[in-house]
Amino acid sequence: MKTDRREFLQSGAALSIGFALPLPGRAATAAASNTFAPNAWLRITPDNKITVICGSAEMGQGVLTAIPMLVAEELEADWKLVSVEQAPASAAYNNPMFGMQATGGSTTVRAHWTPVRQAGAAAREMLVAAAAKKWGLPADKLRCERSHVIAPGGQKISYGALIGLAAEQPVPEKPLLKSSADFKILGKPTRRLDTPAKTNGSAKFGIDARVDGMLIAVMARAPHAGIKAKSFNEAAAKAVKGVRQVIAIDAGVAVLADGYWAAKKGRDALAVVWDMGDKATLSTAKVSAMLAEGASKASAVALEKGSVKDTGATLKSEYEVPYLAHACMEPLNCLAWVKGDEVEIWAGTQSQGPAQGILSQVASVTPAKVKVNTLLLGGGFGRRFAPDFTIDAVVLSKISGRPVKLIYAREDDMAAGFYRPASLVRFEAALDAGGTPTLLRADVGSPSIMAASGFMQIPPNGVDSMAVEGLSDHPYLIANQRIAYGRAEPGPQVWFWRSVGHSQNCFFIESFIDEMAAAAKMDPLAFRLKHLDPKHTRHRGVLELAAAKAGWGKPAAPGVHRGIAVAEAFGSYVAEVAEVSVAADGTPKLHRVVAAVDCGLTANPQTIERQIESAICYALSAALYGKITFADGKVEQGNFHDYPVVRMNEMPKIEVHIMASKADPGGIGEPGTPPLAPALANAIFAATGKRIRKLPIDTGLLKKA
């Protein structure tokens, strides 16, 4: 069976958007089951317990608590009676910002802020109407509190006692939502509902999925898409005890066995020889050269105002970042079972909706016959939005006729593609005699995530918005600007990575702004505040708060220096101050990070704090160590020994300060990542006078003579 992942992603995503299952839990049918379920989002049973259904994937970001908080706030629920379940794949749970059921882009809370609250408010109004009918009182004289409807005289009745009558009430089309000033649950630190299961071991991640009779598959994956195997030793693989089948598919050669270690040993015995073609010469040096060529030919203009011609640029710099792997702690996996005209999968996936459409194409069944069981994700970061591991598991199940659990070893995942793009930018700037920037030019060379995704298209102007986001919309007021994109495609599959283009472009622009400040002989914070566009008040707010909390302008500890950076990403604003010392051997030590966050109205401040901490950890790993490199066409990294992540002793003290805001909610899973690298690099410059323009940080450049 031949499959093309990009074709399936393209056709499947479009198909999934248009496909709709009936909304589960319509009130008219709920009464018969003794459960009140006025919409897809909640159920109330006679014992007064409330179950909230969450359509987003939980990968540590807290949606299994945030979505119930949205419902419970408007429902006036007793939080102690609230539990949560993972939703099936259904158009009822489409992310309003995506038009499909998927989790990413830090969108879950901000996309569902209104519709999910409306679901809770509609249920509340129906329960009030039921109580009003039961008591013969006007509905506007009743109020709700802690899962009870209360009459003016203090008489009260539980929601559970009203479910029969409530199910008979019409579903309000426009239920009245509460003012944020009246919130009792939202905006308050709240313990996560999924923590007990994760601590007692009962939580089910994708890797925990099991069905009777399943085989375990481990695959020798092609080094690049389109690469075929010249030869492999099937007999040697089958000689391993427990190996049942060897199956070659487009993505590589899979060994199916009774257990993981048998499958892995069989895969290792395959001794696959790949027909590398022109990919055999791919190297890291070649990648850099292609990025540089892309930047030199950057003609797709993302931003242009004034003129950048003949304005006397005096400051020129080149910045570069490498490909990055997602390095999720839970290895990628999917259990698939193709049963005639039905498909069922168990996986930690960020894209349940697209999976229905894609896998229906893979297995030649209708989307309605594809059941997606979404399990917990041991890290996502965008990687589990990709369809490769679900596609390959379904293909192997279809061919073998058995349920198949495909598991990627860490080394398999590192080499499987789907990387954060490598990127290079060339800056030019000019400042007048007073230190005011008058010119900014940036030419970017980078692969296109939009093109690689399979479900987006580069617009006619040729600009991949993800390649320039955070750069073309920077907040500084400069009269003459030109930001342009030059597409460069060295070959490796690129994909969404935590904070996407912001992850590199904030490093680029906020480091170069620091260069401008140094050229103007100004304090980096003062320079930023002076040249912020006046309309960017939220940037100013987080910069001033982070600086004040960090003690900017006051002496740090001996040998410790500060750097600062700010970013707007996914509807939120984050400034970070890094406090750094540099050892004689050039090793930087990050002592403290002070973060100020303006993410609008908040669901759970506790989650916001933890997500900023997590994002800083993730960004620090990338800044210090992260890189995927190539030699002879193949990835050189395999596991955490050569793709390190920061350890506990390397973690700085982190302070998170959340600004009070009445603005619409922004995202929080990703916005803490972008400012860390530039704040760190800018602090290193303050400490050493040496500018970091390439990541990960080369400590040799910082070594004292």
XYZ file of C-alpha atoms in Angstrom:
705
model
C 0.000 0.000 0.000
C 1.512 3.321 -1.072
C 0.939 6.421 1.036
C 2.141 9.989 0.696
C 1.968 11.782 4.020
C 1.718 15.235 2.532
C -1.094 14.244 0.173
C -3.023 12.624 2.991
C -2.504 15.617 5.257
C -3.682 17.940 2.525
C -6.751 15.953 1.544
C -7.529 14.794 5.064
C -7.402 18.211 6.682
C -9.768 19.659 4.121
C -12.074 16.689 4.482
C -12.095 16.871 8.274
C -13.094 20.529 8.278
C -16.198 19.806 6.266
C -17.151 16.657 8.103
C -19.528 16.855 11.080
C -20.808 14.294 13.533
C -24.086 14.961 15.352
C -23.651 16.985 18.520
C -23.660 14.554 21.431
C -26.004 15.196 24.292
C -28.903 17.158 22.833
C -31.346 17.999 25.610
C -34.298 16.260 23.955
C -32.543 12.910 24.051
C -30.781 13.467 27.331
C -33.884 13.142 29.485
C -34.385 9.550 28.406
C -30.981 8.597 29.795
C -31.588 10.447 33.069
C -28.796 12.848 32.229
C -29.052 16.533 31.435
C -26.772 17.309 28.499
C -27.944 20.473 26.756
C -24.873 20.651 24.520
C -21.658 18.842 23.695
C -19.730 20.278 26.615
C -21.413 19.054 29.798
C -23.565 16.466 31.524
C -25.354 16.677 34.855
C -26.611 13.545 36.603
C -29.161 13.120 39.418
C -26.391 12.947 42.043
C -25.625 16.583 41.156
C -22.277 15.710 39.606
C -21.115 17.639 36.564
C -18.965 16.144 33.841
C -17.303 18.532 31.401
C -16.215 17.180 28.018
C -12.925 18.602 26.724
C -12.283 18.466 22.993
C -8.661 19.655 23.198
C -5.641 17.458 23.811
C -3.938 17.589 27.202
C -0.169 17.740 26.855
C 0.686 19.389 30.153
C -0.754 22.814 29.357
C -3.781 22.376 31.602
C -6.764 22.266 29.239
C -8.417 19.446 31.179
C -8.813 22.012 33.953
C -9.223 25.229 31.967
C -12.194 24.040 29.886
C -14.087 22.826 32.984
C -13.353 26.188 34.643
C -14.981 28.008 31.716
C -18.078 25.840 31.956
C -18.270 25.874 35.746
C -17.966 29.645 35.996
C -21.050 30.332 33.917
C -22.912 27.318 35.248
C -22.367 28.549 38.829
C -21.167 25.039 39.601
C -19.741 23.684 42.816
C -16.159 23.069 41.676
C -15.881 20.077 43.999
C -18.574 18.324 41.952
C -16.879 18.898 38.583
C -14.958 16.209 36.698
C -13.653 16.066 33.134
C -13.599 13.591 30.256
C -11.749 13.612 26.965
C -14.064 14.187 23.998
C -14.333 11.907 20.991
C -13.292 13.164 17.594
C -16.266 15.240 16.506
C -16.931 18.508 14.725
C -18.823 19.524 17.866
C -15.412 20.169 19.398
C -13.843 22.059 16.507
C -11.431 24.747 17.605
C -13.186 27.960 16.463
C -9.864 29.501 15.438
C -8.874 26.484 13.331
C -12.192 25.262 11.973
C -11.201 21.731 12.970
C -10.666 19.783 16.160
C -7.028 20.343 16.919
C -4.824 21.684 19.682
C -2.012 24.121 18.994
C -1.075 27.744 18.590
C -1.875 28.426 22.257
C -5.516 28.682 21.216
C -7.562 26.455 23.510
C -8.618 29.001 26.131
C -8.782 32.044 23.863
C -10.672 30.163 21.138
C -13.162 28.623 23.546
C -13.445 31.524 25.990
C -16.841 32.593 24.694
C -18.450 29.447 23.204
C -17.694 27.192 26.162
C -18.835 29.804 28.646
C -22.011 30.113 26.575
C -22.498 26.366 26.947
C -22.342 26.714 30.728
C -24.576 29.786 30.729
C -27.186 28.071 28.540
C -27.352 25.134 30.937
C -27.693 27.508 33.879
C -30.595 29.358 32.273
C -32.355 26.078 31.481
C -31.950 24.935 35.084
C -33.311 28.248 36.332
C -36.265 27.957 33.958
C -36.917 24.460 35.304
C -36.858 25.673 38.919
C -39.112 28.600 38.043
C -41.634 26.202 36.540
C -41.401 23.861 39.519
C -41.914 26.639 42.072
C -44.221 28.862 40.042
C -41.857 31.814 40.410
C -40.469 34.289 37.844
C -37.083 33.151 36.576
C -35.577 36.579 37.141
C -36.212 36.219 40.880
C -34.001 33.146 41.129
C -30.246 32.868 41.374
C -27.691 30.056 41.150
C -24.880 29.186 43.496
C -22.721 26.077 44.024
C -24.846 23.833 41.767
C -28.154 24.901 43.279
C -30.964 27.201 42.196
C -31.996 29.461 45.068
C -35.307 31.286 45.601
C -35.631 34.725 47.260
C -36.687 33.157 50.564
C -33.635 30.880 50.671
C -35.351 27.762 49.343
C -32.923 25.875 47.127
C -32.846 22.850 44.863
C -29.885 21.002 43.394
C -29.185 20.907 39.692
C -29.367 17.137 39.851
C -32.971 17.281 41.054
C -33.919 19.503 38.114
C -32.457 17.621 35.182
C -35.754 16.157 33.949
C -37.532 19.513 33.823
C -34.408 21.277 32.544
C -34.165 18.928 29.580
C -37.644 20.059 28.510
C -36.643 23.738 28.330
C -35.598 25.373 25.052
C -31.872 25.837 24.621
C -31.102 29.584 24.793
C -29.504 30.922 21.638
C -27.759 33.836 23.343
C -27.404 33.136 27.055
C -26.275 36.037 29.214
C -22.599 35.821 30.191
C -21.211 37.090 33.468
C -19.022 40.156 33.822
C -15.420 39.309 34.623
C -15.884 41.324 37.818
C -18.290 38.627 38.998
C -16.021 35.659 38.320
C -15.692 33.223 41.209
C -13.658 30.478 39.534
C -11.951 32.044 36.520
C -8.879 34.061 37.392
C -8.325 32.141 40.634
C -5.432 29.694 41.185
C -6.992 26.253 40.792
C -5.568 22.779 41.293
C -5.567 20.738 38.127
C -8.133 17.998 37.726
C -5.679 15.633 36.026
C -2.983 15.819 38.708
C -4.274 12.989 40.946
C -4.367 10.491 38.079
C -0.900 11.507 36.937
C 0.534 11.101 40.408
C -1.120 7.805 41.285
C -0.284 6.187 37.951
C -3.828 5.728 36.688
C -3.530 8.364 33.940
C -3.402 6.851 30.465
C -0.895 8.183 27.966
C -0.606 6.981 24.400
C 2.239 4.663 25.349
C -0.121 2.887 27.808
C -2.655 1.802 25.171
C -3.185 -1.935 24.810
C -5.641 -4.283 23.112
C -5.624 -8.045 23.023
C -3.681 -9.551 20.154
C -1.757 -6.413 19.237
C 1.699 -6.462 17.698
C 4.411 -3.905 18.442
C 6.031 -2.209 15.459
C 9.398 -0.492 15.285
C 10.406 1.041 11.988
C 13.656 1.741 10.187
C 12.557 5.150 8.942
C 13.724 6.694 5.708
C 16.222 9.494 6.403
C 14.117 11.886 4.294
C 10.702 11.834 2.693
C 10.814 10.064 -0.642
C 13.947 8.061 0.124
C 13.581 4.348 -0.654
C 15.365 1.295 0.684
C 17.822 -0.293 -1.748
C 17.981 -3.438 0.332
C 17.305 -4.865 3.772
C 17.833 -8.220 5.466
C 14.335 -9.517 6.119
C 15.609 -12.973 7.060
C 17.861 -11.604 9.794
C 14.986 -9.645 11.278
C 12.659 -12.643 11.225
C 15.314 -14.749 12.921
C 14.822 -12.672 16.075
C 12.567 -14.493 18.524
C 9.134 -12.873 18.680
C 9.280 -11.140 15.276
C 6.161 -11.887 13.233
C 6.301 -9.725 10.121
C 8.503 -7.343 8.161
C 6.604 -4.770 6.114
C 8.034 -2.147 3.767
C 5.968 1.013 3.320
C 6.749 4.455 1.941
C 7.976 5.737 5.306
C 10.445 2.899 5.812
C 10.694 -0.755 6.801
C 8.744 -1.919 9.862
C 9.293 -4.954 12.045
C 6.202 -6.282 13.841
C 6.729 -8.423 16.905
C 5.157 -9.677 20.112
C 6.958 -7.032 22.178
C 8.977 -3.852 21.851
C 12.449 -5.294 22.369
C 11.916 -8.056 19.851
C 10.685 -5.489 17.334
C 13.640 -3.211 18.032
C 16.172 -6.020 17.726
C 14.527 -7.122 14.493
C 14.644 -3.598 13.150
C 18.322 -3.284 14.061
C 19.022 -6.552 12.226
C 17.506 -5.241 8.976
C 20.732 -3.456 7.979
C 18.817 -1.210 5.580
C 20.733 0.414 2.744
C 19.011 3.586 1.568
C 19.018 5.061 -1.908
C 19.945 8.577 -0.755
C 20.113 10.173 -4.186
C 20.934 13.888 -4.032
C 20.234 13.884 -0.276
C 23.525 12.044 0.284
C 25.441 15.320 0.131
C 23.278 17.183 2.635
C 25.400 18.675 5.423
C 25.016 21.398 8.016
C 27.401 23.593 6.042
C 25.245 23.120 2.957
C 22.135 24.040 4.960
C 23.769 27.292 6.070
C 24.827 28.096 2.534
C 21.290 27.569 1.239
C 19.826 29.739 3.985
C 22.323 32.478 3.142
C 21.377 32.231 -0.524
C 17.708 32.502 0.412
C 18.388 35.636 2.433
C 20.456 37.165 -0.374
C 17.516 36.670 -2.750
C 14.782 37.687 -0.293
C 12.184 39.379 -2.478
C 8.868 38.454 -0.848
C 8.229 41.646 1.098
C 6.447 41.240 4.427
C 6.809 44.872 5.536
C 7.901 47.974 3.680
C 7.603 51.626 4.592
C 9.676 54.604 3.695
C 12.804 53.705 1.756
C 15.809 51.595 2.675
C 17.815 52.675 -0.371
C 20.826 54.953 -0.044
C 20.182 55.697 3.629
C 23.645 54.891 4.846
C 23.337 51.693 6.872
C 26.090 51.668 9.471
C 25.176 48.567 11.461
C 25.152 45.143 9.796
C 24.763 41.722 11.385
C 23.898 38.165 10.447
C 22.061 35.794 12.792
C 21.399 32.077 12.374
C 19.602 29.283 14.220
C 19.603 25.526 13.455
C 16.918 22.934 12.947
C 15.447 21.817 16.269
C 13.727 18.608 17.332
C 10.750 18.671 19.681
C 12.299 16.049 21.997
C 9.025 15.069 23.674
C 9.629 12.994 26.801
C 7.072 10.377 25.758
C 8.262 8.733 22.521
C 5.828 9.015 19.641
C 3.410 6.132 19.422
C 0.040 5.083 18.049
C -2.045 1.940 18.451
C -4.175 1.343 15.354
C -6.704 -1.327 14.517
C -8.217 -1.579 11.056
C -11.276 -3.814 11.323
C -12.807 -4.188 7.874
C -14.518 -0.893 7.127
C -13.725 0.544 10.567
C -10.590 2.119 12.012
C -9.830 2.789 15.647
C -6.715 4.453 16.990
C -5.419 5.203 20.470
C -2.896 8.027 20.467
C -1.730 11.194 22.101
C -2.527 13.422 19.140
C -2.964 17.158 18.809
C -5.102 16.799 15.691
C -8.076 14.506 16.232
C -10.188 16.197 13.557
C -7.641 16.023 10.747
C -6.821 12.454 11.815
C -10.367 11.352 11.017
C -10.132 12.649 7.486
C -6.553 11.576 6.855
C -6.929 8.060 8.237
C -10.198 7.510 6.400
C -8.218 8.068 3.212
C -5.405 5.796 4.361
C -7.757 2.924 5.188
C -10.308 3.610 2.432
C -13.226 4.029 4.835
C -15.626 6.874 5.530
C -14.583 9.429 8.183
C -17.505 8.382 10.359
C -15.888 4.950 10.603
C -12.675 6.350 12.110
C -12.693 6.438 15.906
C -9.969 8.474 17.568
C -9.282 7.780 21.238
C -7.266 10.748 22.464
C -4.972 9.822 25.332
C -2.696 12.076 27.352
C 0.370 13.426 25.577
C 3.767 13.207 27.224
C 4.786 16.437 25.530
C 3.498 17.825 22.263
C 5.097 21.179 21.360
C 3.586 20.863 17.861
C 5.187 17.495 17.083
C 2.035 15.509 17.782
C 0.083 17.704 15.393
C 1.919 15.900 12.595
C 0.169 12.818 11.158
C 3.103 10.539 10.378
C 2.889 8.217 13.378
C -0.883 7.734 13.068
C -0.718 7.168 9.308
C 2.038 4.581 9.539
C 0.319 2.698 12.371
C -2.905 2.463 10.356
C -1.053 1.347 7.231
C 0.718 -1.393 9.180
C -2.506 -2.578 10.787
C -4.276 -2.680 7.439
C -1.508 -4.691 5.801
C -0.905 -7.057 8.720
C -4.543 -7.593 9.585
C -3.714 -7.121 13.275
C -3.911 -4.269 15.790
C -0.487 -2.633 15.647
C 1.164 -0.340 18.142
C 3.885 1.668 16.429
C 6.538 3.059 18.771
C 9.343 5.426 17.823
C 12.553 5.038 19.757
C 14.096 8.363 20.753
C 16.603 7.979 17.944
C 13.786 7.328 15.464
C 12.019 10.523 16.468
C 15.202 12.620 16.336
C 15.781 11.484 12.770
C 12.168 11.545 11.603
C 12.057 15.138 10.455
C 9.332 17.584 11.455
C 11.886 20.067 12.776
C 11.729 23.707 13.730
C 13.135 25.356 10.583
C 16.708 26.490 10.450
C 16.749 30.199 9.673
C 19.150 32.996 8.850
C 18.618 36.757 8.793
C 20.787 39.615 7.569
C 20.163 42.945 9.258
C 21.098 46.459 8.263
C 20.367 49.527 10.371
C 21.173 53.199 10.541
C 20.942 55.605 13.468
C 21.040 59.382 13.375
C 23.407 61.529 15.415
C 21.036 61.387 18.368
C 20.917 57.598 18.410
C 17.461 57.289 16.854
C 17.121 54.374 14.422
C 16.188 55.620 10.959
C 16.547 52.401 8.974
C 15.914 48.707 9.486
C 16.330 46.094 6.816
C 15.988 42.365 7.426
C 16.350 39.639 4.818
C 15.306 36.170 5.980
C 16.282 32.833 4.473
C 14.261 29.889 5.774
C 12.185 26.859 4.742
C 8.428 27.259 4.595
C 6.273 25.676 7.289
C 3.187 26.725 5.366
C 4.265 24.712 2.350
C 5.398 21.753 4.466
C 2.155 21.572 6.433
C 0.100 20.342 3.505
C -2.985 22.260 4.654
C -1.798 25.844 4.126
C -0.643 27.682 1.052
C 1.904 30.438 0.706
C -0.064 33.528 -0.372
C 0.503 35.223 -3.739
C 2.970 37.702 -2.234
C 5.294 34.775 -1.495
C 5.598 35.491 2.232
C 5.363 32.584 4.632
C 3.954 34.504 7.593
C 5.420 31.998 10.041
C 8.921 32.650 8.723
C 8.672 36.357 9.572
C 6.223 36.488 12.509
C 7.650 38.421 15.417
C 10.002 40.176 13.019
C 7.788 41.881 10.453
C 5.422 42.977 13.254
C 8.033 44.135 15.788
C 6.864 47.024 17.997
C 9.537 49.627 17.296
C 8.954 52.901 15.454
C 11.480 53.176 12.625
C 10.801 55.419 9.635
C 12.366 53.289 6.903
C 11.916 49.534 6.961
C 11.962 46.547 4.690
C 11.455 42.988 5.975
C 11.620 40.365 3.241
C 11.530 36.579 2.981
C 13.573 34.299 0.745
C 12.443 30.700 0.720
C 15.241 28.166 1.121
C 14.539 24.431 1.162
C 17.586 22.343 2.149
C 15.362 19.260 2.359
C 14.496 18.186 5.915
C 10.783 18.195 6.753
C 9.922 21.271 8.834
C 7.030 21.704 11.192
C 5.497 23.730 13.997
C 7.706 23.979 17.104
C 6.808 25.665 20.367
C 6.129 29.335 19.433
C 6.855 28.593 15.736
C 8.516 31.558 13.941
C 8.589 33.665 17.084
C 11.119 31.234 18.560
C 13.856 32.407 16.224
C 12.620 35.820 15.125
C 12.385 37.235 18.635
C 15.994 36.164 19.143
C 16.903 37.919 15.909
C 15.112 41.231 16.402
C 15.531 41.630 20.161
C 19.264 40.897 19.877
C 19.621 43.384 17.032
C 17.670 46.024 18.957
C 20.272 45.544 21.682
C 22.956 46.111 19.069
C 21.247 49.373 18.130
C 21.110 50.404 21.789
C 24.830 49.726 22.151
C 25.552 51.720 18.995
C 23.458 54.583 20.395
C 25.301 54.257 23.737
C 21.972 53.877 25.516
C 20.698 51.553 28.213
C 18.922 48.651 26.439
C 15.674 49.125 28.387
C 15.668 52.903 27.931
C 16.330 52.461 24.213
C 13.379 50.095 23.855
C 11.002 52.307 25.790
C 12.064 55.395 23.862
C 11.524 53.808 20.459
C 8.416 51.734 21.065
C 5.555 52.706 18.806
C 3.174 54.626 21.141
C 0.322 52.275 20.223
C 2.171 49.334 21.741
C 1.212 50.074 25.335
C 1.115 46.421 26.344
C 4.731 45.932 25.271
C 5.623 48.916 27.425
C 3.658 47.547 30.336
C 5.435 44.193 30.483
C 8.849 45.739 29.866
C 8.418 48.157 32.745
C 7.021 45.514 35.072
C 9.741 42.950 34.354
C 12.451 45.582 34.727
C 11.023 46.884 38.004
C 10.679 43.401 39.512
C 14.199 42.475 38.404
C 15.729 45.634 39.835
C 16.887 46.931 36.472
C 19.266 49.827 36.937
C 20.372 48.594 40.350
C 23.532 46.523 40.839
C 23.075 42.772 40.516
C 25.179 40.259 42.426
C 28.934 40.493 41.730
C 29.720 39.090 38.291
C 26.050 38.906 37.317
C 24.695 40.965 34.424
C 21.220 41.527 33.026
C 19.637 41.351 29.587
C 16.075 42.048 28.547
C 13.753 41.139 25.688
C 10.056 41.411 24.884
C 7.715 39.558 22.551
C 4.119 39.563 21.446
C 2.982 36.098 20.422
C -0.358 34.303 20.222
C -2.258 37.270 21.618
C -0.065 37.660 24.710
C 2.832 39.896 25.715
C 5.856 38.688 27.663
C 9.011 40.497 28.758
C 11.859 38.639 30.409
C 14.947 39.816 32.246
C 17.800 37.305 32.422
C 20.532 37.492 35.056
C 23.697 35.800 33.834
C 27.304 35.221 34.791
C 29.961 33.785 32.475
C 32.712 31.511 33.781
C 36.336 31.785 32.674
C 35.847 28.796 30.365
C 32.999 30.600 28.615
C 30.143 28.668 30.226
C 27.151 30.927 30.897
C 25.124 30.468 34.067
C 21.549 31.714 34.108
C 20.770 32.617 37.723
C 17.335 34.203 37.516
C 14.637 35.026 34.997
C 11.999 37.602 35.810
C 8.999 37.399 33.495
C 6.112 39.817 33.163
C 3.032 38.543 31.349
C 0.007 40.318 29.915
C -2.264 37.595 28.550
C -5.567 39.406 28.993
C -8.313 37.838 31.062
C -7.082 34.659 32.706
C -8.532 31.240 33.393
C -6.051 29.729 35.855
C -3.131 31.908 37.051
C -1.431 28.816 38.434
C -1.294 27.330 34.942
C 0.007 30.606 33.497
C 2.901 30.630 35.932
C 3.750 27.012 35.207
C 3.553 27.470 31.450
C 5.933 30.421 31.554
C 8.334 28.352 33.657
C 8.031 25.463 31.212
C 8.542 27.730 28.201
C 11.671 29.224 29.748
C 13.057 25.745 30.403
C 12.298 24.690 26.838
C 13.859 27.837 25.373
C 16.936 27.560 27.588
C 17.571 24.006 26.370
C 17.457 25.252 22.797
C 19.665 28.269 23.465
C 22.352 26.289 25.271
C 22.289 22.981 23.429
C 19.627 22.527 20.769
C 20.678 21.666 17.233
C 19.933 19.067 14.594
C 22.897 18.737 12.264
C 23.551 16.692 9.131
C 26.455 14.795 7.629
C 26.257 12.671 4.501
C 22.538 13.354 4.369
C 21.746 11.922 7.799
C 20.938 13.407 11.183
C 23.864 13.267 13.597
C 21.857 13.423 16.842
C 20.121 10.435 18.402
C 19.272 10.885 22.053
C 19.687 13.197 25.005
C 23.421 12.529 25.216
C 23.933 14.517 22.011
C 20.702 16.537 22.054
C 20.761 17.661 25.701
C 18.027 19.399 27.632
C 18.711 21.434 30.748
C 18.977 19.536 33.999
C 17.669 20.606 37.378
C 21.002 22.066 38.484
C 20.986 24.316 35.403
C 17.528 25.758 35.964
C 17.406 29.369 37.088
C 15.116 30.837 39.697
C 12.033 32.018 37.816
C 9.647 34.756 38.896
C 6.408 35.226 36.975
C 4.356 38.391 37.344
C 0.917 38.444 35.721
C -0.504 41.829 34.814
C -4.158 42.483 35.563
C -5.973 42.991 32.267
C -9.483 43.249 30.870
C -8.314 42.441 27.329
C -9.472 39.333 25.520
C -7.559 36.221 26.605
C -4.315 35.466 24.843
C -2.444 32.191 24.575
C 0.020 31.053 27.225
C 1.578 27.719 26.210
C 4.076 29.318 23.835
C 4.589 33.070 24.485
C 7.134 32.527 27.261
C 9.563 30.825 24.874
C 10.612 33.642 22.470
C 12.093 36.243 24.867
C 14.428 33.885 26.720
C 17.168 33.423 24.112
C 17.599 37.138 23.346
C 17.425 38.111 27.035
C 20.121 35.511 27.737
C 22.277 36.612 24.795
C 21.882 40.274 25.696
C 22.939 39.544 29.279
C 25.989 37.693 27.961
C 26.892 40.784 25.932
C 26.547 42.915 29.063
C 28.848 40.481 30.873
C 31.500 39.953 28.183
C 31.060 42.534 25.434
C 30.674 39.629 23.002
C 27.548 39.313 20.888
C 25.844 35.943 20.413
C 24.460 35.804 16.880
C 24.213 32.068 16.399
C 22.508 29.416 18.472
C 23.167 27.245 20.345
C 25.678 29.345 22.263
C 29.301 28.552 21.435
C 31.042 28.795 24.790
C 34.392 28.877 23.016
C 33.602 32.379 21.824
C 33.096 33.495 25.411
C 36.193 31.893 26.877
C 38.480 34.389 28.542
C 41.899 34.757 26.946
